[in-house]
Short mmCIF file of C-alpha atoms and ligand atoms in Angstrom, two decimals:
data_model
loop_
_atom_site.label_atom_id
_atom_site.label_comp_id
_atom_site.label_asym_id
_atom_site.label_seq_id
_atom_site.Cartn_x
_atom_site.Cartn_y
_atom_site.Cartn_z
CA MET F 1 0.00 0.00 0.00
CA GLU F 2 1.30 3.42 -0.89
CA GLN F 3 2.03 5.65 2.07
CA PRO F 4 0.61 9.17 1.98
CA GLY F 5 3.00 12.07 1.59
CA LYS F 6 5.84 13.08 -0.63
CA TRP F 7 9.51 12.11 -0.74
CA HIS F 8 11.87 14.98 -0.03
CA ARG F 9 15.62 15.03 -0.40
CA ALA F 10 16.97 15.57 3.10
CA VAL F 11 20.77 15.28 3.08
CA SER F 12 23.67 13.51 1.33
CA VAL F 13 24.53 10.20 2.93
CA SER F 14 28.16 11.30 3.07
CA GLU F 15 27.23 14.28 5.25
CA ILE F 16 26.17 12.01 8.10
CA GLU F 17 28.89 10.28 10.06
CA ASP F 18 28.34 6.67 11.07
CA ASP F 19 26.30 6.41 14.29
CA ASP F 20 25.46 10.07 14.17
CA VAL F 21 22.62 12.42 13.38
CA VAL F 22 22.08 15.64 11.44
CA GLY F 23 19.15 18.02 11.62
CA VAL F 24 17.45 19.22 8.42
CA THR F 25 14.23 20.90 7.40
CA VAL F 26 12.12 19.37 4.65
CA GLY F 27 8.72 19.97 3.07
CA GLU F 28 7.47 22.42 0.46
CA GLN F 29 8.29 25.32 2.74
CA GLY F 30 10.78 23.61 5.03
CA GLU F 31 8.05 23.11 7.61
CA HIS F 32 9.24 19.74 8.95
CA GLU F 33 12.25 19.64 11.28
CA VAL F 34 13.70 16.20 10.81
CA ALA F 35 16.63 14.38 12.38
CA VAL F 36 18.33 11.98 9.99
CA TYR F 37 20.48 9.20 11.43
CA LYS F 38 22.98 6.71 10.08
CA LEU F 39 23.19 3.53 12.13
CA GLY F 40 25.36 0.69 10.89
CA GLY F 41 25.10 2.06 7.36
CA LYS F 42 21.28 2.30 7.47
CA CYS F 43 19.44 5.63 7.49
CA TYR F 44 16.49 6.56 9.69
CA ALA F 45 14.52 9.73 10.24
CA THR F 46 12.52 11.08 13.17
CA ALA F 47 11.10 14.41 14.23
CA ASP F 48 13.95 16.63 15.39
CA ARG F 49 12.18 18.10 18.42
CA CYS F 50 12.11 16.21 21.69
CA THR F 51 8.61 15.40 22.94
CA HIS F 52 9.57 16.50 26.45
CA GLN F 53 10.63 20.13 26.13
CA THR F 54 11.38 20.57 22.42
CA ALA F 55 15.18 20.40 22.53
CA ARG F 56 16.73 19.66 19.15
CA LEU F 57 17.61 15.97 19.03
CA SER F 58 20.13 16.50 16.25
CA ASP F 59 22.25 18.24 18.94
CA GLY F 60 22.07 15.04 20.97
CA LEU F 61 24.04 11.87 21.12
CA VAL F 62 23.51 8.57 19.31
CA ILE F 63 24.11 5.67 21.68
CA ASP F 64 23.58 2.26 20.08
CA ASP F 65 20.05 2.41 18.62
CA PHE F 66 19.02 5.37 20.73
CA ILE F 67 19.09 9.12 20.41
CA GLU F 68 19.73 10.86 23.70
CA CYS F 69 18.25 14.30 24.09
CA PRO F 70 20.92 16.93 24.81
CA LEU F 71 18.85 18.77 27.39
CA HIS F 72 17.66 16.19 29.93
CA GLN F 73 19.08 12.98 28.47
CA GLY F 74 15.75 11.31 27.74
CA ARG F 75 16.27 8.52 25.17
CA PHE F 76 14.26 7.45 22.14
CA HIS F 77 14.63 4.27 20.10
CA ILE F 78 15.60 5.56 16.67
CA PRO F 79 13.98 2.93 14.41
CA THR F 80 10.61 3.01 16.21
CA GLY F 81 10.62 6.42 17.92
CA LYS F 82 9.59 4.81 21.22
CA ALA F 83 10.38 6.76 24.38
CA ARG F 84 12.88 4.64 26.32
CA SER F 85 13.94 6.58 29.41
CA ALA F 86 12.57 9.40 31.51
CA PRO F 87 11.93 12.27 31.37
CA VAL F 88 10.59 11.42 27.93
CA SER F 89 7.39 9.42 27.81
CA ILE F 90 5.78 10.35 24.49
CA ALA F 91 7.07 8.62 21.34
CA LEU F 92 8.78 10.51 18.53
CA GLN F 93 7.29 10.65 15.08
CA THR F 94 9.35 8.53 12.66
CA TYR F 95 9.50 8.98 8.88
CA PRO F 96 10.17 6.41 6.16
CA THR F 97 13.50 6.91 4.40
CA LYS F 98 15.11 5.76 1.18
CA VAL F 99 18.56 6.30 -0.29
CA GLU F 100 18.89 7.29 -3.94
CA ASP F 101 21.91 8.66 -5.79
CA GLY F 102 23.82 9.09 -2.53
CA ALA F 103 21.10 11.13 -0.83
CA VAL F 104 18.65 10.33 1.95
CA TYR F 105 15.00 10.97 1.08
CA VAL F 106 12.34 11.33 3.75
CA LEU F 107 8.63 10.74 3.26
CA VAL F 108 6.59 13.48 4.93
CA GLU F 109 3.06 14.68 4.56
CA ASP F 110 3.05 18.21 3.29
CA ILE F 111 1.13 20.80 5.19
CA GLN F 112 -1.27 22.85 3.12
CA PHE F 113 -0.56 26.57 3.43
CA ASP F 114 -3.18 29.07 2.33
CA MET X 1 11.76 27.87 24.13
CA LYS X 2 13.73 31.02 24.85
CA GLU X 3 15.88 29.61 27.67
CA LEU X 4 16.77 26.57 25.66
CA ASP X 5 17.67 28.56 22.57
CA GLU X 6 20.01 30.71 24.61
CA LEU X 7 21.72 27.68 26.13
CA VAL X 8 22.29 26.09 22.72
CA LYS X 9 23.48 29.37 21.19
CA VAL X 10 26.03 29.95 23.93
CA ARG X 11 27.19 26.35 23.84
CA GLU X 12 27.74 26.46 20.09
CA GLN X 13 29.85 29.60 20.49
CA ILE X 14 31.98 27.98 23.17
CA ILE X 15 32.61 24.47 21.94
CA PRO X 16 31.99 22.68 18.63
CA ARG X 17 29.69 19.68 18.56
CA SER X 18 32.46 17.39 17.29
CA GLN X 19 34.41 18.05 20.50
CA LEU X 20 31.35 17.58 22.67
CA LYS X 21 30.59 14.28 21.01
CA ARG X 22 34.04 13.00 21.94
CA LEU X 23 33.60 14.17 25.54
CA ALA X 24 30.13 12.67 25.78
CA LYS X 25 31.25 9.07 25.20
CA ARG X 26 29.87 6.77 27.89
CA ASN X 27 31.35 3.80 29.65
CA ASN X 28 30.54 1.68 32.69
CA TYR X 29 34.04 1.51 34.18
CA ALA X 30 34.34 5.06 35.48
CA GLY X 31 31.00 4.87 37.28
CA LEU X 32 31.77 1.47 38.79
CA GLY X 33 35.16 2.76 39.98
CA PHE X 34 33.68 5.86 41.60
CA LEU X 35 30.88 3.81 43.14
CA ALA X 36 33.33 1.28 44.60
CA PHE X 37 35.35 4.13 46.11
CA HIS X 38 32.17 5.63 47.52
CA PHE X 39 30.97 2.43 49.17
CA PHE X 40 34.46 1.68 50.45
CA LEU X 41 34.36 5.04 52.25
CA ILE X 42 30.82 4.44 53.52
CA CYS X 43 31.90 1.09 54.98
CA GLY X 44 34.99 2.75 56.46
CA THR X 45 33.10 5.52 58.23
CA GLY X 46 30.40 3.02 59.25
CA TRP X 47 33.16 0.95 60.88
CA LEU X 48 34.36 4.10 62.71
CA VAL X 49 30.83 4.60 64.07
CA HIS X 50 30.86 1.01 65.24
CA GLN X 51 34.22 1.48 66.98
CA ALA X 52 32.99 4.65 68.64
CA LEU X 53 29.83 3.14 70.14
CA GLY X 54 29.62 3.82 73.87
CA SER X 55 32.07 6.74 73.83
CA TRP X 56 31.90 10.46 72.98
CA TRP X 57 33.74 9.69 69.76
CA ILE X 58 30.36 8.60 68.46
CA VAL X 59 29.48 12.27 67.82
CA PRO X 60 32.24 13.06 65.29
CA ALA X 61 32.00 9.55 63.86
CA VAL X 62 28.29 9.94 63.13
CA PHE X 63 28.92 13.36 61.58
CA LEU X 64 31.70 12.01 59.40
CA HIS X 65 29.64 9.00 58.32
CA GLY X 66 26.72 11.35 57.62
CA MET X 67 28.90 13.57 55.45
CA ILE X 68 29.98 10.61 53.37
CA LEU X 69 26.39 9.36 53.10
CA ALA X 70 25.35 12.85 51.99
CA THR X 71 27.79 12.69 49.09
CA LEU X 72 25.62 9.90 47.67
CA PHE X 73 23.72 12.83 46.23
CA ALA X 74 26.44 12.90 43.57
CA PRO X 75 25.80 9.44 42.05
CA LEU X 76 22.08 10.01 42.56
CA HIS X 77 22.35 13.20 40.53
CA GLU X 78 24.54 11.66 37.83
CA THR X 79 22.33 8.61 37.40
CA SER X 80 19.25 10.83 37.28
CA HIS X 81 20.82 12.34 34.17
CA GLY X 82 21.40 8.85 32.81
CA THR X 83 25.07 9.65 32.25
CA ALA X 84 26.76 7.66 35.02
CA PHE X 85 26.85 4.40 33.05
CA ARG X 86 26.55 3.42 29.44
CA THR X 87 24.18 0.56 30.28
CA ILE X 88 20.70 1.83 31.05
CA TRP X 89 19.71 -0.88 33.56
CA LEU X 90 22.93 -0.38 35.51
CA ASN X 91 22.28 3.34 35.61
CA GLU X 92 18.73 2.80 36.85
CA ALA X 93 19.77 0.22 39.46
CA VAL X 94 22.37 2.58 40.95
CA LEU X 95 19.87 5.44 40.83
CA TRP X 96 17.47 3.36 42.92
CA LEU X 97 20.13 2.18 45.36
CA CYS X 98 21.37 5.72 46.02
CA ALA X 99 17.83 7.11 46.21
CA LEU X 100 16.83 4.52 48.80
CA ILE X 101 19.78 5.33 51.02
CA TYR X 102 19.47 9.04 50.42
CA ILE X 103 15.67 8.96 50.98
CA PHE X 104 14.81 10.78 47.77
CA PRO X 105 12.18 9.50 45.29
CA PRO X 106 14.37 8.85 42.21
CA LYS X 107 12.05 9.41 39.25
CA TRP X 108 10.46 12.37 40.94
CA PHE X 109 13.93 13.83 41.35
CA ARG X 110 14.64 13.21 37.67
CA TYR X 111 11.64 15.29 36.59
CA HIS X 112 12.22 17.94 39.20
CA HIS X 113 15.89 18.25 38.28
CA ALA X 114 15.21 18.34 34.53
CA PHE X 115 13.10 21.43 35.11
CA HIS X 116 15.95 23.03 37.04
CA HIS X 117 18.22 22.51 34.03
CA THR X 118 15.72 24.17 31.70
CA TYR X 119 15.12 27.18 33.91
CA THR X 120 18.39 27.53 35.80
CA GLN X 121 18.42 30.75 37.83
CA ILE X 122 15.15 32.02 36.37
CA ARG X 123 13.25 33.39 39.32
CA ARG X 124 9.90 31.74 39.99
CA ARG X 125 10.63 29.10 37.32
CA ASP X 126 13.78 27.40 38.63
CA ASN X 127 12.41 24.90 41.15
CA ALA X 128 15.85 24.35 42.70
CA MET X 129 16.94 27.96 43.00
CA VAL X 130 19.01 28.13 46.16
CA LEU X 131 18.87 31.34 48.19
CA PRO X 132 17.86 33.97 45.64
CA ARG X 133 18.99 37.51 46.41
CA PRO X 134 18.76 39.28 48.75
CA ILE X 135 20.14 36.57 51.01
CA THR X 136 20.04 36.98 54.74
CA LEU X 137 22.17 35.10 57.23
CA MET X 138 19.05 33.48 58.66
CA GLN X 139 17.93 32.16 55.29
CA TYR X 140 21.43 30.86 54.68
CA LEU X 141 21.53 29.03 58.02
CA VAL X 142 18.08 27.51 57.56
CA TYR X 143 19.00 26.29 54.08
CA VAL X 144 22.33 24.84 55.13
CA SER X 145 20.70 23.04 58.07
CA GLY X 146 18.91 20.88 55.49
CA LEU X 147 15.69 20.95 57.52
CA MET X 148 13.61 22.42 54.71
CA VAL X 149 14.87 19.80 52.32
CA TRP X 150 13.82 17.02 54.67
CA ARG X 151 10.42 18.58 55.02
CA ARG X 152 10.02 18.89 51.27
CA ASN X 153 11.29 15.43 50.38
CA LEU X 154 9.37 13.58 53.06
CA SER X 155 6.19 15.40 52.19
CA TYR X 156 6.61 14.42 48.52
CA LEU X 157 7.39 10.84 49.48
CA PHE X 158 4.38 10.37 51.75
CA ASN X 159 1.96 12.39 49.66
CA HIS X 160 2.89 10.42 46.55
CA ALA X 161 2.58 7.16 48.48
CA MET X 162 -0.95 8.22 49.40
CA GLY X 163 -1.69 8.95 45.76
CA ARG X 164 -1.59 12.73 46.11
CA ILE X 165 0.31 14.79 43.56
CA ASP X 166 0.57 18.48 44.33
CA PRO X 167 -0.83 20.65 41.49
CA ALA X 168 2.49 22.53 41.46
CA GLU X 169 4.18 19.30 40.37
CA HIS X 170 2.19 19.23 37.13
CA GLU X 171 4.57 21.85 35.85
CA TYR X 172 7.48 19.42 35.66
CA ALA X 173 6.02 15.92 35.99
CA PRO X 174 3.85 14.92 33.00
CA VAL X 175 0.39 13.71 34.01
CA ASP X 176 0.92 10.32 32.34
CA GLN X 177 3.83 9.77 34.74
CA HIS X 178 1.89 10.45 37.93
CA PRO X 179 0.94 6.78 38.48
CA MET X 180 4.64 5.92 38.23
CA LEU X 181 5.50 8.58 40.85
CA VAL X 182 2.88 7.06 43.15
CA ARG X 183 4.23 3.54 42.55
CA GLU X 184 7.83 4.48 43.26
CA ALA X 185 6.87 6.23 46.50
CA ARG X 186 4.87 3.17 47.62
CA VAL X 187 7.79 0.86 46.86
CA MET X 188 10.12 3.08 48.86
CA VAL X 189 7.75 3.37 51.81
CA ALA X 190 7.22 -0.41 51.77
CA ILE X 191 11.00 -1.02 51.84
CA TYR X 192 11.44 1.44 54.71
CA ALA X 193 8.56 -0.17 56.60
CA GLY X 194 10.19 -3.58 56.07
CA ILE X 195 13.49 -2.30 57.48
CA ALA X 196 11.67 -0.77 60.47
CA ALA X 197 9.77 -4.01 61.10
CA LEU X 198 12.98 -6.06 61.03
CA ALA X 199 14.72 -3.61 63.36
CA VAL X 200 11.85 -3.83 65.85
CA ALA X 201 11.65 -7.62 65.54
CA TYR X 202 15.37 -7.99 66.30
CA GLY X 203 15.46 -5.11 68.80
CA SER X 204 18.17 -3.47 66.69
CA TRP X 205 19.09 0.21 66.56
CA ALA X 206 21.45 -0.36 63.64
CA PRO X 207 19.34 1.41 60.97
CA VAL X 208 19.11 4.47 63.21
CA ILE X 209 22.78 4.53 64.19
CA TYR X 210 24.33 3.69 60.83
CA TRP X 211 21.84 5.28 58.48
CA LEU X 212 19.01 7.58 59.68
CA LEU X 213 20.85 9.66 62.25
CA PRO X 214 23.94 10.17 60.05
CA ARG X 215 21.71 10.97 57.08
CA ILE X 216 19.89 13.66 59.06
CA VAL X 217 22.99 15.36 60.42
CA GLY X 218 24.97 14.89 57.19
CA GLU X 219 22.46 16.64 54.95
CA SER X 220 23.96 19.98 56.00
CA TYR X 221 27.15 19.05 54.20
CA ALA X 222 25.28 18.35 50.95
CA ARG X 223 23.46 21.68 51.25
CA TRP X 224 26.69 23.51 52.02
CA ILE X 225 28.25 22.14 48.85
CA ARG X 226 25.14 22.89 46.81
CA VAL X 227 25.09 26.54 47.85
CA ALA X 228 28.24 26.98 45.75
CA GLU X 229 26.60 25.82 42.52
CA HIS X 230 24.39 28.81 41.72
CA THR X 231 23.91 31.04 44.76
CA GLY X 232 25.10 34.57 44.13
CA CYS X 233 25.47 33.92 40.38
CA GLU X 234 23.65 35.99 37.81
CA GLU X 235 19.96 35.37 37.32
CA GLY X 236 18.92 34.55 33.75
CA SER X 237 19.54 31.84 31.24
CA ASP X 238 23.16 32.59 30.31
CA PRO X 239 24.99 29.38 31.30
CA THR X 240 28.34 31.17 31.43
CA ALA X 241 27.08 33.40 34.24
CA ASN X 242 24.31 31.55 36.09
CA THR X 243 26.36 28.62 37.36
CA ARG X 244 29.66 28.40 39.19
CA THR X 245 32.47 25.88 38.97
CA THR X 246 34.34 25.59 42.25
CA LEU X 247 37.91 24.38 41.99
CA THR X 248 38.77 22.03 44.80
CA ASN X 249 41.10 19.15 45.63
CA PRO X 250 40.93 15.77 43.86
CA PHE X 251 39.54 13.98 46.93
CA ILE X 252 36.48 16.26 47.18
CA ARG X 253 36.06 16.20 43.42
CA THR X 254 36.04 12.41 43.41
CA LEU X 255 33.69 12.25 46.36
CA TRP X 256 31.28 14.52 44.49
CA TRP X 257 31.70 12.78 41.14
CA ASN X 258 33.16 15.95 39.57
CA MET X 259 30.03 17.96 40.41
CA PRO X 260 32.25 20.89 41.43
CA TYR X 261 32.67 21.40 37.65
CA HIS X 262 29.12 22.60 37.77
CA ALA X 263 29.26 25.31 35.10
CA GLU X 264 30.48 22.71 32.60
CA HIS X 265 27.74 20.34 33.69
CA HIS X 266 25.06 22.96 33.07
CA LEU X 267 26.60 24.02 29.79
CA CYS X 268 26.24 20.51 28.48
CA ALA X 269 24.55 17.98 30.76
CA PHE X 270 25.17 15.07 28.41
CA VAL X 271 28.90 15.15 29.11
CA PRO X 272 29.32 12.44 31.76
CA PHE X 273 30.93 13.18 35.11
CA HIS X 274 34.19 11.44 34.24
CA ALA X 275 34.80 13.77 31.27
CA LEU X 276 34.05 17.02 33.12
CA GLY X 277 37.70 17.60 34.01
CA LYS X 278 38.67 17.49 30.33
CA PHE X 279 35.67 19.63 29.44
CA HIS X 280 36.80 22.16 32.04
CA GLU X 281 40.25 22.38 30.43
CA GLN X 282 38.58 23.38 27.18
CA VAL X 283 36.15 25.98 28.51
CA TYR X 284 37.53 27.23 31.85
CA ASP X 285 38.10 30.76 30.53
CA LYS X 286 34.53 31.04 29.23
CA VAL X 287 32.54 30.00 32.28
CA LEU X 288 32.29 31.23 35.84
CA VAL X 289 35.03 29.66 37.97
CA SER X 290 35.79 30.21 41.64
CA ASN X 291 39.34 29.09 42.25
CA GLY X 292 39.45 29.50 45.98
CA GLY X 293 37.50 26.39 46.95
CA TYR X 294 34.22 26.06 48.81
CA PHE X 295 35.28 28.12 51.83
CA LYS X 296 36.02 31.08 49.57
CA VAL X 297 32.56 30.88 47.98
CA HIS X 298 30.92 30.83 51.40
CA LEU X 299 33.14 33.61 52.66
CA ASP X 300 32.05 35.78 49.74
CA LEU X 301 28.44 35.08 50.62
CA PHE X 302 29.09 36.14 54.20
CA ARG X 303 30.57 39.40 52.94
CA ARG X 304 27.30 39.93 51.11
CA PHE X 305 25.27 39.37 54.29
CA ILE X 306 27.35 42.01 56.00
CA ARG X 307 26.96 44.46 53.10
CA LEU X 308 23.24 43.78 53.06
CA LYS X 309 23.00 44.43 56.78
CA HIS X 310 24.92 47.70 56.55
CA GLY X 311 22.86 48.70 53.52
CA ALA X 312 19.67 48.03 55.47
CA GLN X 313 20.91 50.11 58.44
CA SER X 314 21.89 53.07 56.35
CA ASN X 315 18.47 53.18 54.67
S1 FES J 401 13.81 18.22 26.27
FE1 FES J 401 14.41 16.24 25.70
S2 FES J 401 14.48 15.13 27.53
FE2 FES J 401 13.82 17.08 28.08
#
């Protein structure tokens, strides 16, 4: 089944170090703040803002399969977005990714602007 | 969030992310080493209490043991950040162990403390603001006695155990976590009740002599150290001015798990305790540092009390 939304080029694969994260904005008007990760050669994407107090996760630390928030060290499971350790308790939105021509693409639903 | 943006902006100006990432690397060894040292000292001072039973030496022995027990706040604090160990379950187990001895609900502390990091030194927002200006000698003495802290912590513990969450706590503890706060308080109270029941059954005063009494008298030491972290610093969200690093000797630093490098800790709380010394070397000229030790910080505060008093008289 086709997922709703549109693929957007987020970042070159080479711009992300292994086991690291970069923050980008995607969408027609750059309305989605997305964190793109490279874990063991595979790319993932989640919302870039922490569900606790909106710190930018792309400033945080990748530890194994988790992203640790830089502000209060709450952890999320990167592939699923699940909140793993307090103070975070609400899951992160995750986005499907694909790699084409050396770039990571992220599937997001565009917001309609008037 | 304004406070958060300022923190990130200042941090980016001071130290590049690539450097921070290197400093932020976690391991289990450092934490286990510090913990072993800590419990070795606790056993040592506990043994001194035992040796002093029946003599007047019991007074200094209990104080000394209480001071060492009070420093358990350091691993409690570090594990509440999740930075003491790389392995999450180990971190959580040590958090619980320290919290039980320290008599501090651990998850509650994690939420409460997270809020302090967001709103450090912002009046009426920072829930751990110690002695905001103007400070009087009386306020200082009451704070350092630790009595208010006992009152606060015990009231949280027992209220939570009875299923009551103060509306003021909604600010920092998400509603979906309230059942967990109630559960943790009930577990703690049940453990304490079990210890009390055993002590009564065996007619033993050991928990009072080796734990409760030293904990009560030792809390002053923890408060005295904590005064140096922010008191008298600038109010506002600039991390280079609202928090103080206090340079001290390696023994005290080890005992407090490098918490004296407090400005560095607030600048970037995901740098674990064992890397704070290195972090300090890289940023010492950009943060607030007191190089005269804890006595100097307290002496400066006393000078302020005197100035305040004279100011009040001349008005
Ligand atoms: S803002 Fe991310 S854990 Fe608090």
